[in-house]
Amino acid sequence: MKSEAVFIYSNQFQNYKFHDEHPFNQLRVELTYSLLKQIGVLDTKHMAAPRMATVEEIALFHDPKYIEALQLAGKGELSKEKALHFGIGTEDTPIFPNMHEASALIVGATLKAVELVMDGKVNHALNLGGGLHHGFRGKASGFCIYNDSAVAIQYILKKYKKRVLYVDTDAHHGDGVQWAFYDTNEVCTLSIHETGRYLFPGTGNVNERGSGKGYGYSFNIPVDAFTEDESFLEMYETSMREIAAYFKPEVIVTQNGADAHYYDPLTHLSLTSDMYRHIPRIAHEIAHQYAEGRWIAVGGGGYDIWRVVPRAWAFLWLEMIGMQDAGIGKLPQAWLEKWHAIAPVTLPATWEDPADLYSPIPRKEEITEKNHQTLTKLLQPLRQHHI
Amino acid sequence: MIVEEIMKRDVITLHKDDTIETAFQLMNTNHIRHIPIIDNDNRVIGIVSDRDLRDSCPSIFTKKGKTDGINNPIEKIMTKDVITVHPLDFVEEISVIFYEKEIACLPVTKDDRLVGMITEKDMLYTLIQLTGAHQPGSQLEVKVENIPGMLSKVTNIIGKHNFNIHSVLIYPYPIDTTYKIIVFRIQTMNPIGVIETLTNHGYEVMWPNLPGMTK
């Protein structure tokens, strides 16, 4: 019988590690895994191990020269000048041993998720190790080496010939994936993110709509700094529903960066943990409504790895298996006890954030109104089209 | 940056005896709004804009059928004292010409002969390139005292953090001219460390800040 969902996991995800002080820390995947185990919602029947992506598979999106450079860099055999040309050896993406292998495993995990869903073994598949949406064809960027989503989407197009809706709720613009499919109408990308006015990478404006055949298949919602749950949900839900109705995807890939939370140190949005229940809920619904349930979800950003990411990503899995009720009220004591000793911050006691998480945002109304205008601008072509 | 680096070299031109109708057709097919008029030696003797063409047509409110005006030679409606620039002019200077003369297009001439064109749109695109907004990076705005040496002090700090700078802009602090704002686009997703160092050195980093926000 077809099972509902699969959780792709390996402790080898930890090998994707730049250095101890780097904000990108895959320990968050282990923290989430441990939390899900603790509440008893991850059985062996749910689990699948990732595989390594082959060089040919990675080259479905990436430049072979770039792949070669990473193989050399991981062995310490690439000169500093050449490394910088490929965006590695920088503060954001420093060189580390076996970086090619660590990155290829993450790509392989997303490919495995694709295979299980597209071969009809499961409805949904989750790879929290993936979601490295800033990777470019020939250049690393923003903590991302290989762009697992871009490779996976190319793989879907080539092997399964299905139209893909890619939805990116990371607080940073999903630039790598957007540019990868900017001129095709086979893939529709939707990214909702903090405005690039100050925040990396700076792109993701409403007027980036695609080019050539792909014009009208790239959607961006730059939300204002300090945006809160209510406004974010309005933007996300409205755009998701209208875009899905317009594009009619055959499979959905979601990138679930968890860095739009108030606590996240790198961004300036004001979401609470509750938002991370709604994001997968709507994706789940859309997957069943349009794509016969085919839904591949990956991780992404998330730099408060203790207070934000484990809860946010646990909600995602609970949604996939339809056990949302397991994520209400107190967090399991055993999990808190296991991790509090090494956590540099106080772990939250409940799945919900306190009502006074942050002091009221002074210009809330203006922000909400501005966001609403952005949404109207974004969807205007679709709405005209349907009249 | 100089004009010849950003100008278009394939310029669509007309002669003074060509008709207004031809100009209409050229503008429509090529999606352009200006056509320089040249003589047989490639000297610019005039220019027409889409507005000049429209002015030569009857209004949509007058009776239909009266379109014979467009058979007139272009010479009759062209602007004759054309403002031109030189390929070696600085881009910053010609942006001032655009602004002050309120025009949208400048023919580029050398030895009095037409060699290129530059439009307001080309200019704007160049400015986008200059701000570095097309490369992945974070934006930092640092408020500094309006005295010599501040830029080097701040860039020194950024350099020590090993961040590549995409672009730098400096403008006066609108509220108090004893300060300036330096705007950097730096190639990183994680500016936290450098912001901290700058703050520790007493610089004010203007972040997306709203009144009353602390984070």
Coordinates of C-alpha atoms in Angstrom, one line a residue:
Chain A
M1 CA 0.0 0.0 0.0
K2 CA 1.1 3.5 -0.7
S3 CA 2.2 5.2 2.5
E4 CA 1.5 8.8 3.3
A5 CA 4.9 10.3 3.8
V6 CA 8.6 9.5 4.1
F7 CA 11.3 11.2 6.1
I8 CA 14.7 11.2 4.4
Y9 CA 17.4 11.3 7.0
S10 CA 21.0 10.5 7.7
N11 CA 23.4 11.6 10.4
Q12 CA 25.8 12.3 7.5
F13 CA 23.9 15.5 6.8
Q14 CA 26.1 16.8 9.6
N15 CA 29.0 16.6 7.2
Y16 CA 27.7 19.8 5.5
K17 CA 29.5 22.0 8.0
F18 CA 31.6 25.0 7.3
H19 CA 33.0 25.6 10.8
D20 CA 31.9 25.9 14.4
E21 CA 31.0 29.6 14.3
H22 CA 29.1 29.5 11.1
P23 CA 25.4 30.3 11.3
F24 CA 24.4 27.5 9.0
N25 CA 24.3 24.5 11.3
Q26 CA 22.8 21.2 10.4
L27 CA 22.5 20.2 14.0
R28 CA 19.0 21.6 13.6
V29 CA 18.0 18.6 11.5
E30 CA 19.1 16.3 14.3
L31 CA 17.3 18.4 16.8
T32 CA 14.1 18.1 14.8
Y33 CA 14.6 14.3 14.3
S34 CA 15.2 13.9 18.0
L35 CA 12.0 15.9 18.8
L36 CA 9.9 13.8 16.4
K37 CA 11.3 10.6 17.7
Q38 CA 10.5 11.8 21.2
I39 CA 6.9 12.4 20.5
G40 CA 6.6 9.0 18.8
V41 CA 5.7 10.2 15.3
L42 CA 8.8 8.8 13.4
D43 CA 8.7 5.0 13.0
T44 CA 11.1 3.0 10.9
K45 CA 8.3 2.6 8.3
H46 CA 8.5 6.4 7.8
M47 CA 12.3 6.5 7.3
A48 CA 14.4 6.3 4.2
A49 CA 18.1 6.9 3.8
P50 CA 19.4 9.3 1.3
R51 CA 21.7 8.3 -1.6
M52 CA 24.6 10.2 -3.1
A53 CA 23.8 12.2 -6.2
T54 CA 26.1 11.3 -9.1
V55 CA 28.1 14.0 -10.9
E56 CA 25.9 13.5 -13.9
E57 CA 22.8 14.2 -11.8
I58 CA 24.3 17.3 -10.2
A59 CA 25.2 18.5 -13.7
L60 CA 21.5 18.5 -14.6
F61 CA 21.8 22.0 -13.2
H62 CA 25.4 22.8 -12.3
D63 CA 28.3 23.6 -14.5
P64 CA 30.7 20.5 -14.7
K65 CA 33.6 22.9 -14.1
Y66 CA 32.0 24.0 -10.8
I67 CA 31.5 20.4 -9.7
E68 CA 35.1 19.7 -10.5
A69 CA 36.3 22.7 -8.6
L70 CA 34.3 21.6 -5.5
Q71 CA 35.8 18.1 -5.7
L72 CA 39.3 19.7 -5.8
A73 CA 38.5 22.2 -3.0
G74 CA 37.3 19.4 -0.7
K75 CA 40.7 17.8 -1.1
G76 CA 42.5 21.1 -0.5
E77 CA 43.7 21.2 -4.1
L78 CA 42.1 24.3 -5.5
S79 CA 43.9 27.7 -5.5
K80 CA 42.4 30.5 -3.5
E81 CA 41.9 32.7 -6.7
K82 CA 40.1 29.9 -8.5
A83 CA 38.0 29.1 -5.5
L84 CA 36.8 32.8 -5.2
H85 CA 35.8 32.6 -8.9
F86 CA 33.4 29.8 -7.9
G87 CA 32.1 31.7 -4.8
I88 CA 33.9 29.4 -2.4
G89 CA 36.5 30.2 0.2
T90 CA 34.4 33.2 1.1
E91 CA 33.1 34.1 4.6
D92 CA 29.7 32.7 3.6
T93 CA 30.8 29.5 2.0
P94 CA 34.2 28.6 3.3
I95 CA 36.0 25.6 2.0
F96 CA 35.8 22.4 4.2
P97 CA 37.1 18.9 3.7
N98 CA 35.0 16.7 1.4
M99 CA 32.6 19.5 0.6
H100 CA 31.6 17.9 -2.7
E101 CA 30.6 14.7 -1.0
A102 CA 28.7 16.4 1.8
S103 CA 26.8 18.5 -0.7
A104 CA 26.2 15.6 -3.1
L105 CA 24.5 13.7 -0.3
I106 CA 22.1 16.5 0.3
V107 CA 21.2 16.6 -3.4
G108 CA 20.9 12.9 -3.4
A109 CA 18.5 13.1 -0.5
T110 CA 16.2 15.5 -2.4
L111 CA 16.5 13.2 -5.5
K112 CA 15.5 10.3 -3.3
A113 CA 12.5 12.2 -2.1
V114 CA 11.6 13.0 -5.8
E115 CA 11.9 9.3 -6.8
L116 CA 9.7 8.0 -3.9
V117 CA 7.0 10.6 -4.7
M118 CA 7.1 10.4 -8.5
D119 CA 7.3 6.6 -8.6
G120 CA 4.1 6.5 -6.5
K121 CA 5.6 5.0 -3.4
V122 CA 4.5 7.8 -1.1
N123 CA 2.4 10.9 -1.4
H124 CA 4.8 13.3 0.3
A125 CA 8.5 13.2 1.1
L126 CA 10.6 15.4 3.3
N127 CA 14.3 16.2 3.2
L128 CA 15.2 18.7 5.9
G129 CA 18.8 18.6 4.9
G130 CA 18.0 20.3 1.6
G131 CA 16.6 23.6 0.5
L132 CA 19.9 25.2 -0.5
H133 CA 18.2 27.7 -2.8
H134 CA 21.0 30.3 -3.3
G135 CA 23.3 27.9 -5.2
F136 CA 23.9 29.1 -8.8
R137 CA 24.8 27.1 -11.8
G138 CA 28.5 27.8 -11.5
K139 CA 28.8 29.6 -8.2
A140 CA 28.2 29.1 -4.5
S141 CA 26.3 31.8 -2.7
G142 CA 24.6 32.5 0.7
F143 CA 25.8 29.3 2.5
C144 CA 24.6 27.1 -0.4
I145 CA 26.9 25.0 -2.6
Y146 CA 24.8 22.6 -4.7
N147 CA 21.2 23.8 -5.3
D148 CA 19.4 20.5 -4.5
S149 CA 15.9 21.9 -5.4
A150 CA 17.1 23.1 -8.8
V151 CA 18.8 19.8 -9.5
A152 CA 15.7 17.9 -8.3
I153 CA 13.3 20.0 -10.4
Q154 CA 15.5 19.4 -13.5
Y155 CA 15.3 15.7 -12.7
I156 CA 11.5 15.8 -12.5
L157 CA 11.3 17.6 -15.8
K158 CA 13.6 15.2 -17.5
K159 CA 12.7 11.9 -16.0
Y160 CA 9.0 12.4 -15.2
K161 CA 8.0 15.2 -17.5
K162 CA 5.7 16.9 -15.0
R163 CA 5.0 20.6 -14.4
V164 CA 6.4 21.8 -11.1
L165 CA 5.3 24.5 -8.7
Y166 CA 8.2 25.6 -6.4
V167 CA 7.2 27.5 -3.3
D168 CA 9.8 29.2 -1.2
T169 CA 8.9 30.6 2.3
D170 CA 12.5 31.2 3.4
A171 CA 13.0 34.8 4.7
H172 CA 15.6 35.2 1.9
H173 CA 14.7 35.4 -1.8
G174 CA 15.0 32.0 -3.5
D175 CA 17.2 33.5 -6.2
G176 CA 19.1 30.4 -7.3
V177 CA 16.0 28.4 -8.1
Q178 CA 14.2 31.4 -9.6
W179 CA 17.0 32.1 -12.1
A180 CA 17.4 28.4 -12.9
F181 CA 13.9 28.3 -14.3
Y182 CA 13.4 31.9 -15.2
D183 CA 12.7 31.2 -18.9
T184 CA 10.6 28.1 -18.8
N185 CA 6.8 27.7 -18.4
E186 CA 7.3 24.1 -17.1
V187 CA 8.2 25.4 -13.7
C188 CA 6.4 28.1 -11.8
T189 CA 8.3 29.6 -8.8
L190 CA 6.8 31.5 -5.9
S191 CA 9.0 33.1 -3.3
I192 CA 7.8 35.1 -0.3
H193 CA 10.6 36.8 1.6
E194 CA 11.7 39.9 3.4
T195 CA 12.3 42.7 1.0
G196 CA 15.8 42.8 -0.5
R197 CA 16.2 46.5 0.5
Y198 CA 18.7 45.5 3.1
L199 CA 18.6 41.8 3.3
F200 CA 20.5 39.3 1.2
P201 CA 20.4 38.6 -1.7
G202 CA 18.6 41.9 -2.6
T203 CA 16.6 40.5 -5.5
G204 CA 13.0 39.1 -5.5
N205 CA 11.1 42.2 -6.5
V206 CA 7.5 41.9 -7.7
N207 CA 8.5 42.8 -11.2
E208 CA 10.8 39.8 -11.6
R209 CA 8.2 37.8 -13.5
G210 CA 10.3 35.5 -15.8
S211 CA 11.5 36.0 -19.3
G212 CA 10.7 34.7 -22.8
K213 CA 8.5 31.6 -22.5
G214 CA 8.8 31.8 -18.7
Y215 CA 7.3 35.3 -18.5
G216 CA 4.5 35.1 -16.0
Y217 CA 5.8 32.0 -14.3
S218 CA 8.0 33.6 -11.7
F219 CA 6.3 35.2 -8.7
N220 CA 7.9 37.2 -5.9
I221 CA 6.4 38.7 -2.8
P222 CA 8.8 40.9 -1.0
V223 CA 7.3 41.6 2.4
D224 CA 8.3 44.5 4.6
A225 CA 10.6 44.1 7.6
F226 CA 8.7 43.5 10.8
T227 CA 5.8 41.7 9.0
E228 CA 3.7 39.6 11.4
D229 CA 1.8 36.4 11.1
E230 CA -1.5 37.8 10.0
S231 CA -0.2 39.8 7.1
F232 CA 2.3 37.1 6.1
L233 CA -0.5 34.5 6.0
E234 CA -2.7 36.7 3.9
M235 CA 0.1 37.1 1.3
Y236 CA 1.1 33.5 1.4
E237 CA -2.4 31.9 1.3
T238 CA -3.9 34.2 -1.3
S239 CA -1.0 33.9 -3.7
M240 CA -0.7 30.2 -3.2
R241 CA -4.3 29.6 -4.0
E242 CA -4.5 31.9 -7.0
I243 CA -1.2 30.8 -8.5
A244 CA -2.0 27.1 -8.1
A245 CA -5.4 27.7 -9.8
Y246 CA -3.6 29.4 -12.6
F247 CA -0.6 27.1 -13.1
K248 CA -2.3 23.8 -12.2
P249 CA 0.9 22.0 -11.0
E250 CA 1.4 18.3 -11.3
V251 CA 3.9 18.2 -8.4
I252 CA 4.8 20.7 -5.7
V253 CA 8.2 21.3 -4.3
T254 CA 8.3 23.5 -1.1
Q255 CA 11.3 25.1 0.4
N256 CA 10.7 25.5 4.2
G257 CA 13.4 27.9 5.5
A258 CA 12.5 28.7 9.1
D259 CA 14.3 32.0 9.3
A260 CA 11.3 34.4 9.1
H261 CA 10.6 33.9 12.8
Y262 CA 11.0 36.8 15.2
Y263 CA 14.0 35.1 16.9
D264 CA 16.0 34.6 13.8
P265 CA 19.2 36.5 14.1
L266 CA 19.8 37.1 10.3
T267 CA 16.4 38.6 9.3
H268 CA 13.9 41.2 10.4
L269 CA 10.5 39.6 10.2
S270 CA 8.2 39.0 13.1
L271 CA 6.5 35.6 12.6
T272 CA 5.7 33.3 15.5
S273 CA 5.9 29.5 15.6
D274 CA 2.2 29.3 14.7
M275 CA 2.9 30.4 11.2
Y276 CA 4.9 27.2 10.6
R277 CA 1.7 25.3 11.1
H278 CA -0.1 27.3 8.4
I279 CA 2.7 27.2 5.8
P280 CA 2.7 23.4 5.4
R281 CA -1.1 23.1 5.9
I282 CA -1.8 25.2 2.8
A283 CA 0.9 23.5 0.7
H284 CA -0.6 20.1 1.7
E285 CA -4.0 21.1 0.7
I286 CA -2.8 22.5 -2.7
A287 CA -0.9 19.3 -3.3
H288 CA -4.0 17.2 -3.0
Q289 CA -6.2 19.6 -4.8
Y290 CA -4.0 19.9 -7.9
A291 CA -1.2 17.4 -7.9
E292 CA -2.7 14.1 -6.6
G293 CA -0.9 14.7 -3.4
R294 CA 2.6 14.8 -4.9
W295 CA 4.6 17.0 -2.5
I296 CA 8.3 17.2 -1.9
A297 CA 9.4 19.4 0.9
V298 CA 12.9 20.5 1.8
G299 CA 14.4 22.5 4.6
G300 CA 16.3 25.8 4.0
G301 CA 17.5 28.6 6.2
G302 CA 16.9 28.8 9.9
Y303 CA 19.5 30.3 12.2
D304 CA 17.9 30.1 15.6
I305 CA 18.5 26.3 15.6
W306 CA 17.3 25.9 19.2
R307 CA 14.2 27.9 19.7
V308 CA 12.7 28.1 16.2
V309 CA 13.8 25.4 13.7
P310 CA 13.0 22.1 15.6
R311 CA 9.4 23.2 16.3
A312 CA 8.9 24.7 12.8
W313 CA 10.1 21.7 11.0
A314 CA 8.3 19.2 13.3
F315 CA 5.1 21.0 12.4
L316 CA 5.9 20.3 8.7
W317 CA 6.3 16.6 9.3
L318 CA 3.2 16.4 11.5
E319 CA 1.2 18.1 8.7
M320 CA 2.5 15.5 6.2
I321 CA 1.4 12.6 8.3
G322 CA -1.8 14.3 9.4
M323 CA -0.9 14.3 13.1
Q324 CA -1.1 18.0 13.7
D325 CA -2.5 17.4 17.2
A326 CA 0.8 15.9 18.4
G327 CA 2.3 19.5 18.2
I328 CA 0.2 21.3 20.7
G329 CA 0.9 22.4 24.3
K330 CA 4.1 21.3 26.2
L331 CA 7.2 20.2 24.4
P332 CA 8.3 16.7 25.7
Q333 CA 10.4 17.1 28.9
A334 CA 12.8 14.4 27.8
W335 CA 13.7 16.3 24.7
L336 CA 14.2 19.5 26.7
E337 CA 16.4 17.7 29.2
K338 CA 18.4 16.1 26.5
W339 CA 19.4 19.3 24.8
H340 CA 19.3 22.1 27.4
A341 CA 22.8 21.4 28.6
I342 CA 24.4 22.3 25.3
A343 CA 21.8 24.9 24.2
P344 CA 23.2 28.4 24.6
V345 CA 19.6 29.8 25.0
T346 CA 16.6 28.7 27.1
L347 CA 14.6 26.3 25.1
P348 CA 10.9 27.1 24.7
A349 CA 8.6 25.0 26.9
T350 CA 5.7 24.8 24.5
W351 CA 5.0 24.4 20.8
E352 CA 3.3 27.8 20.9
D353 CA 5.2 31.1 21.4
P354 CA 4.0 33.3 24.3
A355 CA 1.6 36.1 23.4
D356 CA 4.2 38.7 24.4
L357 CA 7.0 37.3 22.3
Y358 CA 7.8 40.8 21.1
S359 CA 6.6 44.3 21.9
P360 CA 3.9 45.7 19.5
I361 CA 5.2 46.8 16.1
P362 CA 4.7 50.6 15.9
R363 CA 3.8 50.8 12.2
K364 CA 1.9 47.6 11.9
E365 CA -1.0 49.1 9.9
E366 CA 1.2 50.7 7.4
I367 CA 3.2 47.5 7.0
T368 CA 0.1 45.4 6.5
E369 CA -1.3 47.9 4.0
K370 CA 2.0 48.0 2.0
N371 CA 2.1 44.2 1.9
H372 CA -1.4 44.1 0.7
Q373 CA -0.5 46.5 -2.1
T374 CA 2.4 44.3 -3.1
L375 CA 0.0 41.3 -3.2
T376 CA -2.4 43.1 -5.4
K377 CA 0.4 44.1 -7.8
L378 CA 1.7 40.5 -7.9
L379 CA -1.6 38.9 -8.7
Q380 CA -3.0 41.6 -11.0
P381 CA -2.1 39.8 -14.2
L382 CA -3.8 36.6 -13.0
R383 CA -6.9 38.4 -11.9
Q384 CA -7.2 40.3 -15.2
H385 CA -6.7 37.0 -17.1
H386 CA -9.6 35.4 -15.3
I387 CA -12.1 38.2 -15.8
Chain B
M1 CA 32.6 55.4 -16.5
I2 CA 32.4 57.1 -19.9
V3 CA 29.7 57.4 -22.4
E4 CA 31.2 55.1 -25.0
E5 CA 31.0 52.2 -22.5
I6 CA 27.3 52.3 -22.3
M7 CA 26.0 53.9 -25.5
K8 CA 24.2 52.1 -28.3
R9 CA 26.1 52.0 -31.5
D10 CA 23.4 50.8 -33.9
V11 CA 21.4 53.9 -34.3
I12 CA 18.3 54.1 -36.4
T13 CA 18.3 57.4 -38.3
L14 CA 16.3 59.4 -40.9
H15 CA 17.1 62.1 -43.4
K16 CA 15.2 65.4 -43.4
D17 CA 13.2 64.5 -46.5
D18 CA 11.8 61.3 -45.1
T19 CA 8.2 61.4 -44.1
I20 CA 6.6 61.6 -40.7
E21 CA 4.9 58.3 -41.6
T22 CA 8.2 56.6 -42.0
A23 CA 9.2 57.9 -38.6
F24 CA 6.0 56.5 -37.1
Q25 CA 6.7 53.1 -38.6
L26 CA 10.3 53.0 -37.5
M27 CA 9.4 53.8 -33.9
N28 CA 6.7 51.2 -33.8
T29 CA 8.7 48.4 -35.3
N30 CA 11.8 49.1 -33.2
H31 CA 10.1 50.2 -30.0
I32 CA 12.0 53.4 -29.8
R33 CA 11.0 56.9 -28.9
H34 CA 13.6 59.1 -30.6
I35 CA 15.2 59.2 -34.1
P36 CA 18.1 61.5 -34.9
I37 CA 17.9 63.2 -38.3
I38 CA 21.2 63.2 -40.1
D39 CA 22.6 64.7 -43.3
N40 CA 24.6 62.9 -46.0
D41 CA 27.8 63.3 -43.9
N42 CA 26.3 61.7 -40.8
R43 CA 26.0 65.0 -39.0
V44 CA 23.1 65.4 -36.6
I45 CA 20.8 68.1 -37.9
G46 CA 17.7 67.4 -35.9
I47 CA 15.9 64.9 -33.7
V48 CA 12.3 63.8 -33.4
S49 CA 10.6 62.2 -30.4
D50 CA 7.4 60.2 -30.3
R51 CA 5.7 63.3 -28.8
D52 CA 6.7 65.4 -31.8
L53 CA 5.1 62.8 -34.0
R54 CA 1.9 62.8 -32.0
D55 CA 1.7 66.6 -32.1
S56 CA 1.7 66.4 -35.8
C57 CA -1.4 64.2 -35.9
P58 CA -4.9 65.4 -35.6
S59 CA -6.5 64.8 -32.2
I60 CA -8.6 61.7 -31.7
F61 CA -11.5 64.1 -31.2
T62 CA -11.3 65.7 -34.7
K63 CA -12.9 64.2 -37.7
K64 CA -11.4 60.9 -39.0
G65 CA -9.6 60.7 -42.3
K66 CA -7.5 63.9 -41.9
T67 CA -4.2 62.2 -41.8
D68 CA -2.4 63.8 -44.7
G69 CA -0.2 65.6 -42.2
I70 CA 2.0 62.5 -41.9
N71 CA 3.1 62.8 -45.5
N72 CA 5.0 65.9 -44.6
P73 CA 8.8 65.7 -44.5
I74 CA 10.2 65.1 -41.0
E75 CA 12.2 68.3 -41.3
K76 CA 9.0 70.3 -40.6
I77 CA 8.6 68.9 -37.1
M78 CA 12.2 68.0 -36.0
T79 CA 13.9 69.9 -33.2
K80 CA 16.9 71.6 -34.7
D81 CA 19.2 72.6 -31.8
V82 CA 20.1 69.1 -30.7
I83 CA 21.9 68.6 -27.5
T84 CA 24.7 66.0 -28.1
V85 CA 27.4 64.5 -26.0
H86 CA 30.8 63.1 -26.7
P87 CA 31.9 59.4 -26.3
L88 CA 34.5 60.5 -23.7
D89 CA 32.0 62.4 -21.5
F90 CA 31.5 61.0 -18.0
V91 CA 28.3 59.1 -17.4
E92 CA 27.7 61.1 -14.1
E93 CA 27.9 64.4 -16.1
I94 CA 25.4 63.4 -18.7
S95 CA 22.9 62.3 -16.1
V96 CA 22.9 65.9 -15.0
I97 CA 22.1 66.9 -18.6
F98 CA 19.1 64.5 -18.6
Y99 CA 17.9 66.0 -15.4
E100 CA 18.4 69.7 -16.1
K101 CA 17.3 69.7 -19.7
E102 CA 14.4 67.3 -19.0
I103 CA 15.1 65.2 -22.1
A104 CA 15.2 61.5 -22.5
C105 CA 17.7 60.8 -25.2
L106 CA 21.2 62.1 -26.3
P107 CA 22.9 61.5 -29.6
V108 CA 26.6 60.9 -29.2
T109 CA 28.8 62.7 -31.7
K110 CA 32.5 62.6 -32.5
D111 CA 34.1 65.0 -35.0
D112 CA 30.5 66.2 -35.4
R113 CA 29.4 62.8 -36.8
L114 CA 26.9 60.6 -35.1
V115 CA 28.5 57.6 -33.4
G116 CA 25.9 56.4 -30.9
M117 CA 22.9 57.1 -28.7
I118 CA 22.2 57.0 -25.1
T119 CA 18.8 57.1 -23.5
E120 CA 17.5 57.8 -20.0
K121 CA 16.8 54.1 -19.7
D122 CA 20.4 53.1 -20.5
M123 CA 21.5 55.7 -17.9
L124 CA 19.2 54.2 -15.3
Y125 CA 20.3 50.7 -16.0
T126 CA 23.9 51.8 -15.6
L127 CA 23.1 53.3 -12.2
I128 CA 21.5 50.0 -11.2
Q129 CA 24.8 48.3 -12.1
L130 CA 26.7 51.0 -10.1
T131 CA 24.7 50.3 -7.0
G132 CA 25.6 46.6 -7.2
A133 CA 21.9 45.8 -6.8
H134 CA 22.1 43.0 -9.3
Q135 CA 24.6 40.8 -7.4
P136 CA 23.6 38.8 -4.3
G137 CA 24.5 40.8 -1.2
S138 CA 23.4 42.6 1.9
Q139 CA 23.1 46.3 2.3
L140 CA 24.7 48.3 5.1
E141 CA 24.2 51.9 5.8
V142 CA 26.7 53.5 8.1
K143 CA 26.4 57.0 9.5
V144 CA 29.8 58.7 9.8
E145 CA 31.1 62.2 10.6
N146 CA 31.4 64.4 7.6
I147 CA 35.3 64.6 7.7
P148 CA 38.1 63.2 5.7
G149 CA 39.2 59.6 6.2
M150 CA 35.9 58.1 7.3
L151 CA 35.4 55.9 4.2
S152 CA 38.8 54.3 4.6
K153 CA 38.2 53.6 8.3
V154 CA 34.9 51.9 7.6
T155 CA 36.1 49.9 4.6
N156 CA 39.1 48.8 6.6
I157 CA 36.7 47.2 9.1
I158 CA 34.8 45.5 6.3
G159 CA 38.0 44.3 4.8
K160 CA 39.1 42.8 8.0
H161 CA 35.9 40.8 8.0
N162 CA 37.0 39.5 4.6
F163 CA 33.8 40.7 2.8
N164 CA 34.0 41.7 -0.8
I165 CA 32.3 45.0 -1.4
H166 CA 30.0 45.1 -4.5
S167 CA 29.5 48.9 -4.4
V168 CA 29.7 52.0 -2.3
L169 CA 27.5 55.1 -2.4
I170 CA 27.9 58.2 -0.2
Y171 CA 25.3 60.8 0.4
P172 CA 24.8 63.6 3.0
Y173 CA 22.7 62.8 6.0
P174 CA 19.6 64.7 5.2
I175 CA 18.8 65.8 8.8
D176 CA 22.3 66.9 9.8
T177 CA 25.0 67.8 7.3
T178 CA 27.8 67.2 9.8
Y179 CA 27.2 63.6 9.0
K180 CA 27.2 61.4 5.9
I181 CA 25.7 58.0 5.1
I182 CA 27.9 55.5 3.4
V183 CA 25.9 52.7 1.7
F184 CA 27.6 49.5 1.0
R185 CA 26.5 46.4 -0.8
I186 CA 28.6 43.6 0.6
Q187 CA 28.8 40.0 -0.6
T188 CA 27.5 38.1 2.4
M189 CA 24.3 36.7 3.9
N190 CA 25.6 37.2 7.4
P191 CA 26.5 40.8 8.2
I192 CA 25.9 40.4 11.9
G193 CA 29.6 40.3 12.8
V194 CA 30.6 43.3 10.8
I195 CA 27.6 45.3 12.2
E196 CA 28.8 44.4 15.7
T197 CA 32.3 45.5 15.0
L198 CA 31.2 48.8 13.5
T199 CA 28.9 49.5 16.4
N200 CA 31.7 48.7 18.8
H201 CA 33.8 51.3 17.0
G202 CA 31.1 53.9 17.6
Y203 CA 29.5 53.9 14.2
E204 CA 25.8 54.0 13.8
V205 CA 24.6 51.3 11.5
M206 CA 21.3 52.3 10.0
W207 CA 19.4 49.0 9.8
P208 CA 15.8 48.6 8.7
N209 CA 14.9 50.5 11.7
L210 CA 11.4 51.6 12.7
P211 CA 10.7 53.9 15.6
G212 CA 10.5 52.0 18.8
M213 CA 12.0 48.8 17.4
T214 CA 14.7 47.0 19.3
K215 CA 16.0 43.7 18.3

